[in-house]
Coordinates of N, CA, C and O in Angstrom, one line a residue:
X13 N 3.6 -10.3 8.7 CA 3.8 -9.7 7.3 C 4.7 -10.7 6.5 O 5.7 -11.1 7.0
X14 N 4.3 -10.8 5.7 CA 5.0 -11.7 4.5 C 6.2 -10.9 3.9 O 6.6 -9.8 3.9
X15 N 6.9 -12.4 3.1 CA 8.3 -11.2 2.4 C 7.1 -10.5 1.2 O 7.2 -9.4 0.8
X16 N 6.5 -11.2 1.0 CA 5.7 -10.6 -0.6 C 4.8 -9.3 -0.2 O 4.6 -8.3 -0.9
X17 N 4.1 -9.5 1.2 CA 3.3 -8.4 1.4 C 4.8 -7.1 1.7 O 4.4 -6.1 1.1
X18 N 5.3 -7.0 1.9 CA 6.9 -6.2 2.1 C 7.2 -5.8 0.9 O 7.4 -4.6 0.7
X19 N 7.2 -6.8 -0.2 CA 8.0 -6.7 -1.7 C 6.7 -5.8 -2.0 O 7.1 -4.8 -2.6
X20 N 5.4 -5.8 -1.8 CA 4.2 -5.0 -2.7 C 4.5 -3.8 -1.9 O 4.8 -2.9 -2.7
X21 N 4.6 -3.1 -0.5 CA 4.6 -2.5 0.2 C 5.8 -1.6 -0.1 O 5.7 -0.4 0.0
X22 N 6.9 -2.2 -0.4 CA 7.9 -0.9 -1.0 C 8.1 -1.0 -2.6 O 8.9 -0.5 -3.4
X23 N 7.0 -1.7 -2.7 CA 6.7 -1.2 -4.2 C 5.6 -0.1 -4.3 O 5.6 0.8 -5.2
X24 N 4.9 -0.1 -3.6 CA 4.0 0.8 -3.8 C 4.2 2.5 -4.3 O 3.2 3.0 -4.9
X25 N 5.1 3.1 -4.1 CA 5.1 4.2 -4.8 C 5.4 4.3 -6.1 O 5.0 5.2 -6.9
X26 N 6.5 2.9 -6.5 CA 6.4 3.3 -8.4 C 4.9 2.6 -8.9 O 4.3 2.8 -10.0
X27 N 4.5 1.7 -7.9 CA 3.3 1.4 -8.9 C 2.4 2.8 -9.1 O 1.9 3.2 -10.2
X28 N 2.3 3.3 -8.0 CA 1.1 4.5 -7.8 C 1.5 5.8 -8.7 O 0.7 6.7 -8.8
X29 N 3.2 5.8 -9.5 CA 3.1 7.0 -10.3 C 3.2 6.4 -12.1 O 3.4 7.1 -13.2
X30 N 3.2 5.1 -12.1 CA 2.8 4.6 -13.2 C 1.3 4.5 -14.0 O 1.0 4.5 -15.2
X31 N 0.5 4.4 -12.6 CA -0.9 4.6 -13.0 C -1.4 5.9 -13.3 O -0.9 6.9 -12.8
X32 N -2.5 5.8 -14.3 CA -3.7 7.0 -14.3 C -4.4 6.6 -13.7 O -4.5 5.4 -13.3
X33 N -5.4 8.2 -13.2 CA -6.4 8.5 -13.0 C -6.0 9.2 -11.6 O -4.9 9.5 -11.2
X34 N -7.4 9.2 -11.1 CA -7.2 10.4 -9.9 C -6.2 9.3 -8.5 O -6.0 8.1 -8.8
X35 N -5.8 9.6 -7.5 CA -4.9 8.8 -6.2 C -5.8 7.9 -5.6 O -5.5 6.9 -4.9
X36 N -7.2 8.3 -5.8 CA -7.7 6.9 -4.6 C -7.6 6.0 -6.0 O -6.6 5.3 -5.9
X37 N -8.3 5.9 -7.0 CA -8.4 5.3 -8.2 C -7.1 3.9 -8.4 O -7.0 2.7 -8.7
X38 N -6.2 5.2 -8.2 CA -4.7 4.3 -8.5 C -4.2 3.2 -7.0 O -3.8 2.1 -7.1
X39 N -4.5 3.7 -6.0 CA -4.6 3.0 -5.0 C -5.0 2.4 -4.4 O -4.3 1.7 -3.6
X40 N -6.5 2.4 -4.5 CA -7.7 1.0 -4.7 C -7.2 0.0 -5.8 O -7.4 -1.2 -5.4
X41 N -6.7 0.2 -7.0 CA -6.5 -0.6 -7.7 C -5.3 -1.6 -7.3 O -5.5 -2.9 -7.3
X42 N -3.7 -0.8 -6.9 CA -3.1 -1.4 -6.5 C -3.2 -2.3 -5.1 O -2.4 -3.3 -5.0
X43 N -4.0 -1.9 -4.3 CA -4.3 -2.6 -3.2 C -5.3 -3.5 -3.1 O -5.4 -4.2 -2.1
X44 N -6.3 -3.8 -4.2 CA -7.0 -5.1 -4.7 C -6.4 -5.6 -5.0 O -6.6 -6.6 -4.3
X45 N -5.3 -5.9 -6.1 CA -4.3 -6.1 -6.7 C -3.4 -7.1 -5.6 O -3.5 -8.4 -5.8
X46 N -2.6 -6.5 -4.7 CA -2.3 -6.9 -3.3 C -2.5 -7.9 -2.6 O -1.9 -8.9 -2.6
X47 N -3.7 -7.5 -1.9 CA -3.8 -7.5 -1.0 C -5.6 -8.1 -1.2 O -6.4 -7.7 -0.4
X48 N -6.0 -8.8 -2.1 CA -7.5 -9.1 -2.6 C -7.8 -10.5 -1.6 O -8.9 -10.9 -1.8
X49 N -7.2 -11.2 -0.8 CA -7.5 -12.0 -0.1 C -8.0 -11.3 1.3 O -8.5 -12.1 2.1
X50 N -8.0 -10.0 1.7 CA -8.5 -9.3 2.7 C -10.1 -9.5 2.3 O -10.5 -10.1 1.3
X51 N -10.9 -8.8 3.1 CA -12.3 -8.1 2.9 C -12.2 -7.1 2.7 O -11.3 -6.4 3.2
X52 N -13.3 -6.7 1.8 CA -13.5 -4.7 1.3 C -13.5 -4.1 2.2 O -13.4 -2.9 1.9
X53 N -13.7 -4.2 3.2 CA -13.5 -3.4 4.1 C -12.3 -3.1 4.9 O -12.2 -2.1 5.6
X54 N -11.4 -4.2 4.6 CA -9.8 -3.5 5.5 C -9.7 -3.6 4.1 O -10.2 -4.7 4.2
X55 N -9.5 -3.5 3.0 CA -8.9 -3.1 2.0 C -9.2 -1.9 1.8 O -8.3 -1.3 1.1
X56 N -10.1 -1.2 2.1 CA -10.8 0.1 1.9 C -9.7 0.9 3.2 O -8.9 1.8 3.0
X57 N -9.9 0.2 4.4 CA -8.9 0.8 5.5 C -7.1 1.1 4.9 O -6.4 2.1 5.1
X58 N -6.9 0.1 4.4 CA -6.0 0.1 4.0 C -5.4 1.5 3.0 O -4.4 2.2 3.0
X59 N -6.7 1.3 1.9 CA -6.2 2.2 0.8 C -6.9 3.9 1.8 O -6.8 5.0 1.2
X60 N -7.4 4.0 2.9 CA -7.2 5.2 3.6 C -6.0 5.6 4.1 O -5.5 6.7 3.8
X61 N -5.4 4.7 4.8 CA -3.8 4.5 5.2 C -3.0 4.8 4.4 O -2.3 5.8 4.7
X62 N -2.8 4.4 3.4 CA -1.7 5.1 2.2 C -2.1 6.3 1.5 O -1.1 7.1 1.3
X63 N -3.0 6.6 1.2 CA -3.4 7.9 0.6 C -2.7 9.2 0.9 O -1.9 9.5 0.1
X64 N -3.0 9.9 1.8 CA -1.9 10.3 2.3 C -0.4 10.2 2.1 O 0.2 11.1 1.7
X65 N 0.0 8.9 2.3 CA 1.2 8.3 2.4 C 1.6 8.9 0.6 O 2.4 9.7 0.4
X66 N 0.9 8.2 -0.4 CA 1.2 8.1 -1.8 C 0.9 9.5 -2.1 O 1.9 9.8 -2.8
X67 N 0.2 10.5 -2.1 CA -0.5 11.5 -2.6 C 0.4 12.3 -2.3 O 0.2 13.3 -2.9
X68 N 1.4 12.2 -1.5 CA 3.2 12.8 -2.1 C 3.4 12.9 -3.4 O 3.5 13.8 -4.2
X69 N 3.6 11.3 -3.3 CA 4.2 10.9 -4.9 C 4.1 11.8 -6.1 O 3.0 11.7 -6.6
X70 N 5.2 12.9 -7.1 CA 4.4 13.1 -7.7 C 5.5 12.9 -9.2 O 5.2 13.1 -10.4
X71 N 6.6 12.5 -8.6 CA 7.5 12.1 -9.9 C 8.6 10.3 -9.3 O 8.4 9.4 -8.5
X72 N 9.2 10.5 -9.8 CA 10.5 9.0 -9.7 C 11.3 9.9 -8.5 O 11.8 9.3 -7.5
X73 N 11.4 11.3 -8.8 CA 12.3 12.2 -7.8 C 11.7 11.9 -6.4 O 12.6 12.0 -5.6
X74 N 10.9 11.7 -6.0 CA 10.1 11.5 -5.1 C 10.0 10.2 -4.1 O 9.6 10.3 -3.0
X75 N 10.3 9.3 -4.6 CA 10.9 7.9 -4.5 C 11.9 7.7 -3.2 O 12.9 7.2 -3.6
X76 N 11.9 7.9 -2.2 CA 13.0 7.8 -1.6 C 13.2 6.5 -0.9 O 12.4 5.6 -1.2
X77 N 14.0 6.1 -0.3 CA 14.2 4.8 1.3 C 13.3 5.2 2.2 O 12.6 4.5 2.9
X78 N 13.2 6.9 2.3 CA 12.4 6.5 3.5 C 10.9 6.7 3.1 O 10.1 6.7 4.0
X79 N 10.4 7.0 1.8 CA 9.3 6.5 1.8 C 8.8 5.4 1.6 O 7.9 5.0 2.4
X80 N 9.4 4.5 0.7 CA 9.1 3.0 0.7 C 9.5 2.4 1.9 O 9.5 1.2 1.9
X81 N 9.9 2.8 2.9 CA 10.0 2.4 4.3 C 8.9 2.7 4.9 O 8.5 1.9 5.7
X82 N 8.2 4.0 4.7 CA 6.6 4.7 5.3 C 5.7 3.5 5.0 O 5.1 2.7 5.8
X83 N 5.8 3.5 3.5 CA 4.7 2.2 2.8 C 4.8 1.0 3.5 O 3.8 0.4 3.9
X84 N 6.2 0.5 3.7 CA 5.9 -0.2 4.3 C 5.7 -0.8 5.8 O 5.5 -2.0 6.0
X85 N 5.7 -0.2 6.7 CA 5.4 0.1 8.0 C 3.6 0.2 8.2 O 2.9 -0.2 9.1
X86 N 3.4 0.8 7.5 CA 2.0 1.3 6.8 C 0.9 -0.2 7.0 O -0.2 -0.5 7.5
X87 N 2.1 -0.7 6.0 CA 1.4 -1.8 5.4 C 1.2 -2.8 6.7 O 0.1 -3.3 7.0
X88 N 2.8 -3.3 7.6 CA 2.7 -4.1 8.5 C 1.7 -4.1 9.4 O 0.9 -4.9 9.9
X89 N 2.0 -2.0 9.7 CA 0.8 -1.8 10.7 C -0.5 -2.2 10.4 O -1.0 -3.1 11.1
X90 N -1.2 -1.8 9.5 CA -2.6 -2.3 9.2 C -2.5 -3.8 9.2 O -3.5 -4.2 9.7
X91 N -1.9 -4.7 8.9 CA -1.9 -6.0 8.5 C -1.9 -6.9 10.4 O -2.5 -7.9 10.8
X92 N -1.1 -6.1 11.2 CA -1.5 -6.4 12.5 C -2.4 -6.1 13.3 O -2.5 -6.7 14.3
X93 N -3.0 -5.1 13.0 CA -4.1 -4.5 13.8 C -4.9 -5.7 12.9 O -4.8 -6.7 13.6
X94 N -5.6 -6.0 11.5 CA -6.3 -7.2 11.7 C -6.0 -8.3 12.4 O -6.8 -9.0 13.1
X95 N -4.5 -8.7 12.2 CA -4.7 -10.3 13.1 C -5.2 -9.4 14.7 O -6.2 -10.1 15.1
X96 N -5.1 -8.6 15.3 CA -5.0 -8.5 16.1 C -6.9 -8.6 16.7 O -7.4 -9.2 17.6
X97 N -7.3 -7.9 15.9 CA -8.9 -7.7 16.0 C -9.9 -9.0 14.8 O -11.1 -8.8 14.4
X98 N -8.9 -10.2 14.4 CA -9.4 -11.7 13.8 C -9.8 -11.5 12.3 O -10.4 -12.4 11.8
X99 N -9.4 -10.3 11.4 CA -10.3 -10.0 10.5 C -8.8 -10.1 9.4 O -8.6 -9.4 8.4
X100 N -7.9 -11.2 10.0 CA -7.1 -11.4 8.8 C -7.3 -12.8 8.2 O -6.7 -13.2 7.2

């Protein structure tokens, strides 16, 4: 994992209560955004992985250390299961 995949990874909850539209919407977007050198298909894995995770989110109050710590753990984990299985 990169410092920058880290810096998008505990960014991820203010970006996701800045956007409209419905939660996958907002988190497909930010995870193309990201993470667009993957394939659609772990990108698609990926934005499964957080959904959950973000679909908390529902103000700035919401925001904590240890969610942007969730995100990003989130993020490492999926990011090694590809090297792990060649599809990084």
């Amino acid at each position: 994992m990169t410092d920058d995949d880290r810096w998008y990874a505990r960014r991820l909850p203010v970006d996701f209560i800045t956007r409209s539209g419905d939660s996958f919407t907002r988190v497909s977007a930010i995870v193309t955004e990201n993470w667009w050198q993957y394939e659609g298909s772990a990108r698609t894995e990926l934005i499964e992985l957080l959904l959950p995770v973000l679909d908390r989110v529902k103000s700035n109050a919401d925001i904590t250390e240890e969610l942007r710590s969730e995100c990003e753990r989130t993020v490492a984990t999926w990011i090694t299961g590809l090297v792990t299985v060649g599809r990084a």
